[in-house]
mmCIF file of C-alpha atoms in Angstrom:
data_model
loop_
_atom_site.group_PDB
_atom_site.id
_atom_site.type_symbol
_atom_site.label_atom_id
_atom_site.label_comp_id
_atom_site.label_asym_id
_atom_site.label_seq_id
_atom_site.Cartn_x
_atom_site.Cartn_y
_atom_site.Cartn_z
ATOM 1 C CA GLU A 3 8.837 -140.135 14.125
ATOM 2 C CA SER A 4 5.179 -139.891 13.083
ATOM 3 C CA VAL A 5 5.188 -137.699 15.953
ATOM 4 C CA SER A 6 7.923 -135.898 15.577
ATOM 5 C CA ASP A 7 6.453 -135.144 11.961
ATOM 6 C CA GLN A 8 3.464 -134.286 13.426
ATOM 7 C CA SER A 9 4.758 -131.821 15.690
ATOM 8 C CA THR A 10 7.153 -130.204 12.940
ATOM 9 C CA GLU A 11 4.075 -129.783 10.785
ATOM 10 C CA GLU A 12 2.037 -128.129 13.824
ATOM 11 C CA LEU A 13 5.061 -125.808 14.333
ATOM 12 C CA ARG A 14 5.101 -125.124 10.879
ATOM 13 C CA GLU A 15 1.496 -124.232 10.559
ATOM 14 C CA ARG A 16 1.645 -122.463 13.960
ATOM 15 C CA LEU A 17 4.802 -120.509 12.576
ATOM 16 C CA GLN A 18 2.782 -120.104 9.338
ATOM 17 C CA GLU A 19 -0.080 -118.460 11.432
ATOM 18 C CA VAL A 20 2.418 -116.506 13.497
ATOM 19 C CA THR A 21 4.206 -115.303 10.600
ATOM 20 C CA GLU A 22 1.003 -114.321 9.023
ATOM 21 C CA GLU A 23 -0.214 -112.500 12.223
ATOM 22 C CA ALA A 24 3.090 -110.334 12.357
ATOM 23 C CA GLU A 25 2.516 -109.674 8.823
ATOM 24 C CA LEU A 26 -0.828 -108.431 9.557
ATOM 25 C CA LEU A 27 0.282 -106.542 12.606
ATOM 26 C CA ARG A 28 3.242 -105.126 10.547
ATOM 27 C CA CYS A 29 0.490 -103.701 7.923
ATOM 28 C CA GLU A 30 -1.756 -102.526 10.583
ATOM 29 C CA LEU A 31 1.301 -101.003 12.419
ATOM 30 C CA GLU A 32 2.188 -99.344 9.274
ATOM 31 C CA VAL A 33 -1.085 -98.020 8.536
ATOM 32 C CA THR A 34 -1.311 -96.762 12.363
ATOM 33 C CA SER A 35 1.946 -95.122 11.787
ATOM 34 C CA ARG A 36 0.951 -93.361 8.420
ATOM 35 C CA HIS A 37 -2.194 -92.179 10.221
ATOM 36 C CA LEU A 38 -0.335 -90.869 12.917
ATOM 37 C CA GLU A 39 2.002 -89.050 10.596
ATOM 38 C CA GLY A 40 -0.971 -87.651 8.558
ATOM 39 C CA LYS A 41 -2.370 -86.705 11.906
ATOM 40 C CA HIS A 42 1.148 -85.177 12.852
ATOM 41 C CA GLU A 43 1.411 -83.449 9.788
ATOM 42 C CA ALA A 44 -2.261 -81.965 9.848
ATOM 43 C CA LEU A 45 -1.466 -80.715 13.237
ATOM 44 C CA LYS A 46 1.547 -78.917 12.056
ATOM 45 C CA ILE A 47 -0.514 -77.257 9.439
ATOM 46 C CA LEU A 48 -3.210 -76.313 11.783
ATOM 47 C CA GLN A 49 -0.526 -74.848 14.056
ATOM 48 C CA GLY A 50 0.868 -73.240 11.229
ATOM 49 C CA GLN A 51 -2.587 -71.730 10.050
ATOM 50 C CA SER A 52 -3.345 -70.693 13.841
ATOM 51 C CA ILE A 53 0.108 -68.934 13.778
ATOM 52 C CA LEU A 54 -0.688 -67.438 10.128
ATOM 53 C CA ASP A 55 -3.785 -66.251 11.386
ATOM 54 C CA ARG A 56 -2.357 -64.426 14.694
ATOM 55 C CA ALA A 57 0.314 -62.932 12.665
ATOM 56 C CA THR A 58 -1.836 -61.862 9.606
ATOM 57 C CA SER A 59 -4.413 -59.981 11.357
ATOM 58 C CA HIS A 60 -1.892 -56.988 11.170
ATOM 59 C CA THR A 61 -1.360 -57.718 7.452
ATOM 60 C CA LYS A 62 -5.335 -58.066 6.920
ATOM 61 C CA ILE A 63 -5.444 -54.557 8.262
ATOM 62 C CA LEU A 64 -2.880 -53.336 6.066
ATOM 63 C CA LEU A 65 -4.143 -55.086 3.182
ATOM 64 C CA GLN A 66 -7.625 -53.289 3.814
ATOM 65 C CA LYS A 67 -6.121 -50.146 4.394
ATOM 66 C CA SER A 68 -3.941 -50.447 0.996
ATOM 67 C CA GLU A 69 -7.136 -51.367 -0.705
ATOM 68 C CA GLU A 70 -9.068 -48.548 0.567
ATOM 69 C CA ARG A 71 -5.759 -46.239 -0.622
ATOM 70 C CA THR A 72 -6.023 -48.133 -3.924
ATOM 71 C CA LYS A 73 -9.859 -47.230 -4.289
ATOM 72 C CA ALA A 74 -8.968 -43.781 -3.213
ATOM 73 C CA LEU A 75 -6.148 -43.600 -6.135
ATOM 74 C CA GLU A 76 -8.229 -45.259 -8.652
ATOM 75 C CA LYS A 77 -10.929 -42.458 -7.859
ATOM 76 C CA GLU A 78 -8.220 -39.692 -8.176
ATOM 77 C CA VAL A 79 -6.977 -41.320 -11.536
ATOM 78 C CA ASN A 80 -10.290 -41.356 -13.035
ATOM 79 C CA GLY A 81 -10.689 -37.704 -12.033
ATOM 80 C CA LEU A 82 -7.295 -36.949 -13.619
ATOM 81 C CA GLN A 83 -8.337 -39.064 -16.498
ATOM 82 C CA TRP A 84 -11.242 -36.868 -16.973
ATOM 83 C CA GLU A 85 -9.627 -33.732 -16.386
ATOM 84 C CA ILE A 86 -6.978 -34.809 -19.129
ATOM 85 C CA THR A 87 -9.339 -35.523 -21.495
ATOM 86 C CA TYR A 88 -11.734 -32.191 -20.821
ATOM 87 C CA ASN A 89 -8.187 -30.214 -21.190
ATOM 88 C CA GLN A 90 -7.641 -32.273 -24.578
ATOM 89 C CA MET A 91 -11.083 -31.426 -25.935
ATOM 90 C CA HIS A 92 -10.621 -27.376 -24.691
ATOM 91 C CA PHE A 93 -7.447 -27.525 -26.223
ATOM 92 C CA LYS A 94 -8.423 -29.067 -29.435
ATOM 93 C CA ASN A 95 -11.401 -26.215 -29.522
ATOM 94 C CA PHE A 96 -8.838 -23.663 -28.691
ATOM 95 C CA GLU A 97 -6.862 -24.836 -31.422
ATOM 96 C CA GLN A 98 -9.418 -24.984 -33.837
ATOM 97 C CA SER A 99 -10.565 -21.258 -32.810
ATOM 98 C CA TRP A 100 -6.894 -20.188 -33.141
ATOM 99 C CA GLU A 101 -6.880 -21.848 -36.569
ATOM 100 C CA GLN A 102 -9.967 -20.097 -37.809
ATOM 101 C CA LYS A 103 -8.363 -16.953 -36.405
ATOM 102 C CA TYR A 104 -5.292 -17.532 -38.509
ATOM 103 C CA VAL A 105 -7.253 -18.602 -41.461
ATOM 104 C CA ARG A 106 -9.189 -15.321 -40.920
ATOM 105 C CA VAL A 107 -6.209 -13.118 -40.728
ATOM 106 C CA CYS A 108 -4.628 -14.690 -43.752
ATOM 107 C CA SER A 109 -7.594 -13.868 -45.764
ATOM 108 C CA GLU A 110 -7.626 -10.158 -44.491
ATOM 109 C CA LYS A 111 -3.985 -10.219 -45.205
ATOM 110 C CA LYS A 112 -4.457 -11.538 -48.619
ATOM 111 C CA ALA A 113 -7.386 -8.873 -49.352
ATOM 112 C CA LEU A 114 -5.178 -6.006 -48.079
ATOM 113 C CA SER A 115 -2.363 -7.088 -50.078
ATOM 114 C CA ASP A 116 -4.405 -7.228 -53.177
ATOM 115 C CA SER A 117 -6.158 -3.577 -52.434
ATOM 116 C CA LEU A 118 -2.247 -2.585 -51.658
ATOM 117 C CA GLY A 119 -1.487 -4.015 -55.138
ATOM 118 C CA ASP A 120 -4.556 -2.145 -56.775
ATOM 119 C CA ARG A 121 -3.353 0.960 -55.088
ATOM 120 C CA VAL A 122 0.276 0.455 -56.011
ATOM 121 C CA ARG A 123 -1.005 0.069 -59.834
ATOM 122 C CA GLU A 124 -3.226 3.247 -59.445
ATOM 123 C CA VAL A 125 -0.460 5.275 -58.074
ATOM 124 C CA GLN A 126 1.912 3.940 -60.899
ATOM 125 C CA GLU A 127 -1.116 4.930 -63.404
ATOM 126 C CA LEU A 128 -1.196 8.539 -61.968
ATOM 127 C CA ARG A 129 2.677 8.794 -61.980
ATOM 128 C CA THR A 130 2.599 7.798 -65.686
ATOM 129 C CA GLU A 131 -0.071 10.156 -66.082
ATOM 130 C CA ASN A 132 1.681 12.894 -64.123
ATOM 131 C CA THR A 133 4.588 12.404 -66.023
ATOM 132 C CA ALA A 134 2.574 12.497 -69.414
ATOM 133 C CA VAL A 135 1.158 15.837 -68.290
ATOM 134 C CA SER A 136 4.415 17.098 -67.488
ATOM 135 C CA GLN A 137 5.625 16.375 -70.712
ATOM 136 C CA GLN A 138 2.642 18.000 -72.548
ATOM 137 C CA CYS A 139 3.155 21.195 -70.246
ATOM 138 C CA LEU A 140 6.922 21.288 -71.303
ATOM 139 C CA GLU A 141 6.159 20.962 -74.737
ATOM 140 C CA LEU A 142 3.465 23.630 -74.346
ATOM 141 C CA LEU A 143 6.037 25.770 -72.729
ATOM 142 C CA ALA A 144 8.267 25.121 -75.598
ATOM 143 C CA MET A 145 5.984 26.221 -78.092
ATOM 144 C CA LEU A 146 4.875 29.473 -76.345
ATOM 145 C CA ASN A 147 7.386 32.730 -76.667
ATOM 146 C CA VAL A 148 9.610 33.973 -73.862
ATOM 147 C CA ARG A 149 6.926 36.713 -72.649
ATOM 148 C CA GLU A 150 3.737 34.494 -72.624
ATOM 149 C CA GLN A 151 6.260 32.107 -70.782
ATOM 150 C CA ARG A 152 7.083 34.703 -68.338
ATOM 151 C CA ALA A 153 3.456 35.308 -68.119
ATOM 152 C CA PHE A 154 2.783 31.695 -67.224
ATOM 153 C CA GLN A 155 5.646 31.595 -64.538
ATOM 154 C CA GLY A 156 3.973 34.484 -63.087
ATOM 155 C CA THR A 157 0.721 32.829 -62.631
ATOM 156 C CA LYS A 158 2.421 29.741 -60.898
ATOM 157 C CA PRO A 159 2.360 29.581 -57.212
ATOM 158 C CA SER A 160 5.428 30.852 -55.334
ATOM 159 C CA CYS A 161 7.469 27.946 -54.184
ATOM 160 C CA THR A 162 10.264 30.196 -52.834
ATOM 161 C CA GLN A 163 9.064 29.931 -49.090
ATOM 162 C CA GLY A 164 11.085 26.761 -48.222
ATOM 163 C CA ARG A 165 9.856 23.249 -47.410
ATOM 164 C CA GLU A 166 8.544 24.223 -43.850
ATOM 165 C CA GLU A 167 4.877 25.000 -45.021
ATOM 166 C CA ASP A 168 4.840 21.845 -47.080
ATOM 167 C CA GLN A 169 5.625 19.897 -44.187
ATOM 168 C CA GLY A 170 2.549 21.014 -42.373
ATOM 169 C CA THR A 171 -0.089 19.203 -40.452
ATOM 170 C CA VAL A 172 -3.253 17.625 -42.008
ATOM 171 C CA LEU A 173 -5.120 20.251 -39.930
ATOM 172 C CA GLU A 174 -3.066 23.284 -41.346
ATOM 173 C CA LEU A 175 -3.656 21.652 -44.902
ATOM 174 C CA ALA A 176 -7.394 21.676 -44.630
ATOM 175 C CA VAL A 177 -7.408 25.009 -43.355
ATOM 176 C CA LEU A 178 -5.248 26.466 -46.375
ATOM 177 C CA GLY A 179 -7.146 24.339 -48.734
ATOM 178 C CA ALA A 180 -10.596 25.642 -47.413
ATOM 179 C CA CYS A 181 -10.056 29.113 -48.311
ATOM 180 C CA GLN A 182 -12.509 30.161 -50.631
ATOM 181 C CA CYS A 183 -11.308 33.761 -51.395
ATOM 182 C CA PRO A 184 -12.109 35.276 -54.898
ATOM 183 C CA ASN A 185 -9.591 35.992 -57.483
ATOM 184 C CA VAL A 186 -6.756 34.440 -55.234
ATOM 185 C CA ARG A 187 -5.004 31.355 -56.704
ATOM 186 C CA GLU A 188 -3.187 30.622 -53.299
ATOM 187 C CA ALA A 189 -4.051 30.591 -49.821
ATOM 188 C CA CYS A 190 -4.655 34.337 -48.354
ATOM 189 C CA PRO A 191 -2.629 35.562 -45.356
ATOM 190 C CA CYS A 192 -5.774 35.204 -43.159
ATOM 191 C CA ALA A 193 -5.794 31.546 -43.810
ATOM 192 C CA ARG A 194 -2.162 30.918 -43.291
ATOM 193 C CA SER A 195 -2.493 33.046 -39.731
ATOM 194 C CA ALA A 196 -5.571 30.837 -38.812
ATOM 195 C CA ALA A 197 -3.414 27.671 -39.799
ATOM 196 C CA ALA A 198 -0.696 28.833 -37.577
ATOM 197 C CA SER A 199 -2.772 29.966 -34.942
ATOM 198 C CA ARG A 200 -4.428 26.425 -34.864
ATOM 199 C CA LYS A 201 -1.231 24.675 -34.845
ATOM 200 C CA GLN A 202 0.021 26.943 -31.895
ATOM 201 C CA VAL A 203 -3.434 25.889 -30.084
ATOM 202 C CA LEU A 204 -2.632 22.603 -30.550
ATOM 203 C CA GLN A 205 0.957 22.846 -29.073
ATOM 204 C CA LEU A 206 -0.498 24.806 -26.223
ATOM 205 C CA ARG A 207 -2.996 22.300 -25.539
ATOM 206 C CA GLN A 208 -0.572 19.315 -25.580
ATOM 207 C CA GLU A 209 1.656 21.526 -23.181
ATOM 208 C CA LEU A 210 -1.249 22.391 -21.060
ATOM 209 C CA GLU A 211 -1.917 18.384 -20.952
ATOM 210 C CA GLY A 212 1.508 17.759 -20.212
ATOM 211 C CA HIS A 213 1.569 20.467 -17.189
ATOM 212 C CA GLY A 214 -1.670 18.962 -15.945
ATOM 213 C CA ARG A 215 -0.377 15.452 -15.736
ATOM 214 C CA ARG A 216 2.803 16.697 -13.972
ATOM 215 C CA MET A 217 0.647 18.508 -11.406
ATOM 216 C CA GLU A 218 -1.629 15.944 -10.899
ATOM 217 C CA GLU A 219 1.320 13.419 -9.921
ATOM 218 C CA ALA A 220 2.553 16.216 -7.711
ATOM 219 C CA LEU A 221 -0.535 16.635 -6.163
ATOM 220 C CA LEU A 222 -0.714 12.753 -5.603
ATOM 221 C CA MET A 223 2.717 12.712 -4.012
ATOM 222 C CA ALA A 224 2.179 15.581 -2.151
ATOM 223 C CA ASP A 225 -1.043 13.915 -0.469
ATOM 224 C CA ALA A 226 0.623 10.873 0.135
ATOM 225 C CA PHE A 227 3.450 12.476 1.954
ATOM 226 C CA ARG A 228 0.927 14.540 3.692
ATOM 227 C CA ILE A 229 -1.131 11.785 5.211
ATOM 228 C CA ALA A 230 2.335 9.929 6.280
ATOM 229 C CA PHE A 231 3.128 12.839 7.949
ATOM 230 C CA GLU A 232 -0.336 13.371 9.694
ATOM 231 C CA GLN A 233 -0.058 9.822 10.848
ATOM 232 C CA GLN A 234 3.571 10.303 12.032
ATOM 233 C CA LEU A 235 2.146 13.224 13.989
ATOM 234 C CA ARG A 236 -1.079 11.207 15.487
ATOM 235 C CA ARG A 237 1.586 8.462 16.520
ATOM 236 C CA ARG A 238 3.754 10.850 18.104
ATOM 237 C CA SER A 239 0.882 12.688 19.892
ATOM 238 C CA ASP A 240 -0.603 9.492 21.045
ATOM 239 C CA HIS A 241 2.762 8.237 22.679
ATOM 240 C CA PHE A 242 3.169 11.802 24.232
ATOM 241 C CA LEU A 243 -0.405 11.773 25.664
ATOM 242 C CA LEU A 244 0.542 8.242 27.284
ATOM 243 C CA LEU A 245 3.727 9.683 28.738
ATOM 244 C CA ALA A 246 1.580 12.618 30.419
ATOM 245 C CA GLU A 247 -0.865 10.413 31.661
ATOM 246 C CA THR A 248 1.688 7.955 33.040
ATOM 247 C CA ASP A 249 3.519 11.175 34.649
ATOM 248 C CA ARG A 250 0.140 12.333 35.921
ATOM 249 C CA ASN A 251 -0.904 9.188 37.376
ATOM 250 C CA LYS A 252 2.594 8.793 39.284
ATOM 251 C CA SER A 253 2.394 12.634 40.378
ATOM 252 C CA ARG A 254 -1.262 12.491 41.337
ATOM 253 C CA PRO A 255 -2.098 11.813 45.189
ATOM 254 C CA LEU A 256 -4.565 9.915 46.294
ATOM 255 C CA ARG A 257 -8.017 11.998 46.615
ATOM 256 C CA PRO A 258 -10.949 11.264 48.759
ATOM 257 C CA GLU A 259 -13.802 9.427 46.500
ATOM 258 C CA GLY A 260 -16.562 12.101 45.862
ATOM 259 C CA LYS A 261 -17.522 14.610 43.376
ATOM 260 C CA ASP A 262 -14.056 13.744 41.380
ATOM 261 C CA ARG A 263 -15.282 10.524 41.003
ATOM 262 C CA THR A 264 -18.686 11.014 39.783
ATOM 263 C CA ALA A 265 -17.377 13.765 37.411
ATOM 264 C CA SER A 266 -14.961 11.280 35.884
ATOM 265 C CA LEU A 267 -17.807 8.557 35.665
ATOM 266 C CA SER A 268 -19.860 11.262 33.948
ATOM 267 C CA VAL A 269 -16.936 11.981 31.307
ATOM 268 C CA ALA A 270 -16.133 8.115 30.990
ATOM 269 C CA GLN A 271 -20.109 7.602 30.314
ATOM 270 C CA ARG A 272 -19.779 10.813 27.701
ATOM 271 C CA LEU A 273 -16.926 9.157 25.930
ATOM 272 C CA ARG A 274 -18.428 5.568 26.003
ATOM 273 C CA GLY A 275 -21.605 7.303 24.314
ATOM 274 C CA LEU A 276 -19.756 8.526 21.571
ATOM 275 C CA LEU A 277 -18.202 5.093 20.876
ATOM 276 C CA PRO A 278 -20.146 2.821 18.317
ATOM 277 C CA SER A 279 -22.075 -0.250 19.698
ATOM 278 C CA ASN A 280 -19.815 -3.006 18.100
ATOM 279 C CA THR A 281 -16.803 -2.055 19.848
ATOM 280 C CA GLU A 282 -15.653 -3.133 23.478
ATOM 281 C CA ILE A 283 -16.647 -0.758 26.138
ATOM 282 C CA THR A 284 -13.947 -0.529 29.100
ATOM 283 C CA ASP A 285 -14.186 1.081 32.361
ATOM 284 C CA ASP A 286 -10.966 3.176 31.822
ATOM 285 C CA PRO A 287 -11.658 6.502 30.228
ATOM 286 C CA THR A 288 -8.077 6.695 28.935
ATOM 287 C CA GLU A 289 -8.834 3.578 26.886
ATOM 288 C CA THR A 290 -12.093 5.042 25.493
ATOM 289 C CA LEU A 291 -10.356 8.275 24.682
ATOM 290 C CA HIS A 292 -7.663 6.277 22.933
ATOM 291 C CA LYS A 293 -10.252 4.478 20.988
ATOM 292 C CA LEU A 294 -12.070 7.781 19.745
ATOM 293 C CA LEU A 295 -8.612 9.070 18.787
ATOM 294 C CA ASP A 296 -8.126 6.058 16.602
ATOM 295 C CA LEU A 297 -11.867 6.186 15.170
ATOM 296 C CA LEU A 298 -10.976 9.948 14.490
ATOM 297 C CA SER A 299 -7.623 9.161 12.392
ATOM 298 C CA ASP A 300 -9.414 6.302 10.647
ATOM 299 C CA LYS A 301 -12.365 8.688 9.695
ATOM 300 C CA GLU A 302 -9.914 11.390 8.500
ATOM 301 C CA GLU A 303 -7.809 8.971 6.521
ATOM 302 C CA ALA A 304 -10.883 7.827 5.005
ATOM 303 C CA LEU A 305 -12.075 11.320 4.132
ATOM 304 C CA ALA A 306 -8.510 12.366 2.752
ATOM 305 C CA HIS A 307 -8.761 9.276 0.554
ATOM 306 C CA GLN A 308 -12.419 10.162 -0.621
ATOM 307 C CA ARG A 309 -11.136 13.268 -1.096
ATOM 308 C CA LYS A 310 -8.120 12.317 -3.350
ATOM 309 C CA VAL A 311 -10.750 10.123 -5.299
ATOM 310 C CA SER A 312 -13.167 12.762 -5.879
ATOM 311 C CA PHE A 313 -10.600 15.006 -7.133
ATOM 312 C CA MET A 314 -9.099 12.293 -9.590
ATOM 313 C CA LEU A 315 -12.483 11.709 -10.943
ATOM 314 C CA ALA A 316 -13.337 15.612 -11.370
ATOM 315 C CA ARG A 317 -9.975 15.814 -13.067
ATOM 316 C CA ASN A 318 -10.970 12.733 -15.407
ATOM 317 C CA THR A 319 -14.442 14.438 -16.105
ATOM 318 C CA GLU A 320 -12.683 17.906 -16.908
ATOM 319 C CA GLU A 321 -10.462 16.176 -19.135
ATOM 320 C CA LEU A 322 -13.276 14.206 -21.014
ATOM 321 C CA GLU A 323 -15.079 17.642 -20.947
ATOM 322 C CA ARG A 324 -12.292 19.408 -22.671
ATOM 323 C CA ARG A 325 -11.599 16.759 -25.174
ATOM 324 C CA LEU A 326 -14.968 16.715 -26.244
ATOM 325 C CA LYS A 327 -15.105 20.602 -26.532
ATOM 326 C CA THR A 328 -11.944 20.780 -28.625
ATOM 327 C CA ASP A 329 -13.127 17.756 -30.783
ATOM 328 C CA TYR A 330 -16.251 19.604 -31.454
ATOM 329 C CA MET A 331 -14.408 22.786 -31.996
ATOM 330 C CA LEU A 332 -12.043 21.036 -34.676
ATOM 331 C CA GLN A 333 -15.145 19.318 -36.612
ATOM 332 C CA THR A 334 -17.048 22.693 -36.537
ATOM 333 C CA GLN A 335 -13.901 24.469 -37.652
ATOM 334 C CA VAL A 336 -13.072 22.107 -40.218
ATOM 335 C CA THR A 337 -16.560 21.952 -41.800
ATOM 336 C CA SER A 338 -16.867 25.570 -41.918
ATOM 337 C CA PRO A 339 -14.576 26.991 -44.465
ATOM 338 C CA PRO A 340 -13.024 30.511 -43.876
ATOM 339 C CA HIS A 341 -14.248 33.303 -46.326
ATOM 340 C CA CYS A 342 -11.036 35.380 -45.473
ATOM 341 C CA SER A 343 -10.506 37.999 -48.213
ATOM 342 C CA SER A 344 -14.160 39.362 -47.504
ATOM 343 C CA GLU A 345 -14.404 38.673 -43.782
ATOM 344 C CA THR A 346 -11.014 39.520 -42.436
ATOM 345 C CA ASP A 347 -12.344 41.149 -39.281
ATOM 346 C CA THR A 348 -14.475 38.184 -38.308
ATOM 347 C CA CYS A 349 -11.510 35.746 -38.784
ATOM 348 C CA LYS A 350 -9.397 37.897 -36.356
ATOM 349 C CA SER A 351 -12.135 37.955 -33.876
ATOM 350 C CA ASN A 352 -12.553 34.183 -34.082
ATOM 351 C CA HIS A 353 -8.962 33.760 -33.473
ATOM 352 C CA ALA A 354 -8.739 36.325 -30.306
ATOM 353 C CA ALA A 355 -11.766 34.212 -28.983
ATOM 354 C CA GLN A 356 -10.155 31.023 -29.552
ATOM 355 C CA VAL A 357 -7.046 32.262 -27.948
ATOM 356 C CA LYS A 358 -8.786 33.726 -24.923
ATOM 357 C CA HIS A 359 -10.778 30.354 -24.688
ATOM 358 C CA CYS A 360 -7.565 28.478 -24.395
ATOM 359 C CA ARG A 361 -6.455 30.949 -21.737
ATOM 360 C CA CYS A 362 -9.723 30.656 -19.845
ATOM 361 C CA ALA A 363 -9.537 26.967 -20.026
ATOM 362 C CA SER A 364 -6.014 26.743 -18.789
ATOM 363 C CA ASP A 365 -6.577 28.976 -16.120
ATOM 364 C CA TRP A 366 -9.670 27.058 -14.912
ATOM 365 C CA SER A 367 -7.755 23.628 -15.147
ATOM 366 C CA TRP A 368 -4.692 25.265 -12.772
ATOM 367 C CA ASN A 369 -7.206 26.740 -10.249
ATOM 368 C CA ASN A 370 -8.867 23.334 -9.946
ATOM 369 C CA SER A 371 -5.571 21.417 -9.952
ATOM 370 C CA GLY A 372 -4.544 23.603 -7.050
ATOM 371 C CA PRO A 373 -4.165 22.324 -3.474
ATOM 372 C CA GLU A 374 -7.286 21.449 -1.306
#
């Protein structure tokens, strides 16, 4: 029994040691399994990272490109923001300038309205004064007897000639008012004839200017049609020359190379000598001839254009000179009043000289505006 007890105890101890060893081995196995699982997971992570590195190389390039694009877009946005701020400042300055102009115009309008009100008040005062004076005149006429009233009516200016003379121009009124004839209460017939002649001269001048404008337009249209017709004729002539040369080349037999070749070469050399230095020179004399014809047509067109421009400038200068002469004549005529009653012959001679000058000017403009 003691032996069996010892053996059981030994077995128990051994079993306990074996169990402890098994638990240690189980723990070590769990640790090693966990370690292996961690390594396996780390391996998977590394594999995933390698796959991601391989797969994201293109994405990195795309990201770099997108970053470059974003930088470029940021630069553009900054430039646009600067332009917007500059435009806003410019618009503010423009708005301020327009506000200043509007304020200035409003002030000018207010000043003009004030001056207009003053003028209206002055006109009203003058009208009241006129009514008062007319009332006084009527009262004085009522105080006079019949004979004195008839004498007063005889001294008044005649108003039976209608409203046509009252509706005259300012120039006619100036001429009629400038008459300084002695012992005459109204404008003399010479002054009236001078005013009528001046009005007629103005009408004739306006008609002459209208005829000159219409003639200039007609001449410009004629020049345009002439240039187009000449261009068409040149094209037709070039076409006919080409056809004639082709027919000549077809119908011409072969000739021995001798004096004719030397003559054609000399002609070709002369034609090439006429061409400018910057043109391409070929061996064919027909091409050089066509180039010379083209250059000639270009020069003719340039000359026609220069002639037309010079004609227009001459017409403008003539018109300006005529306007200056007419302005000077009008100023001299307005500043020098006519003494018509004592110098009727001089007035008539001046009127004849004015009419002659107008006719000469019209003839001169007509001759200058004729065809070239």
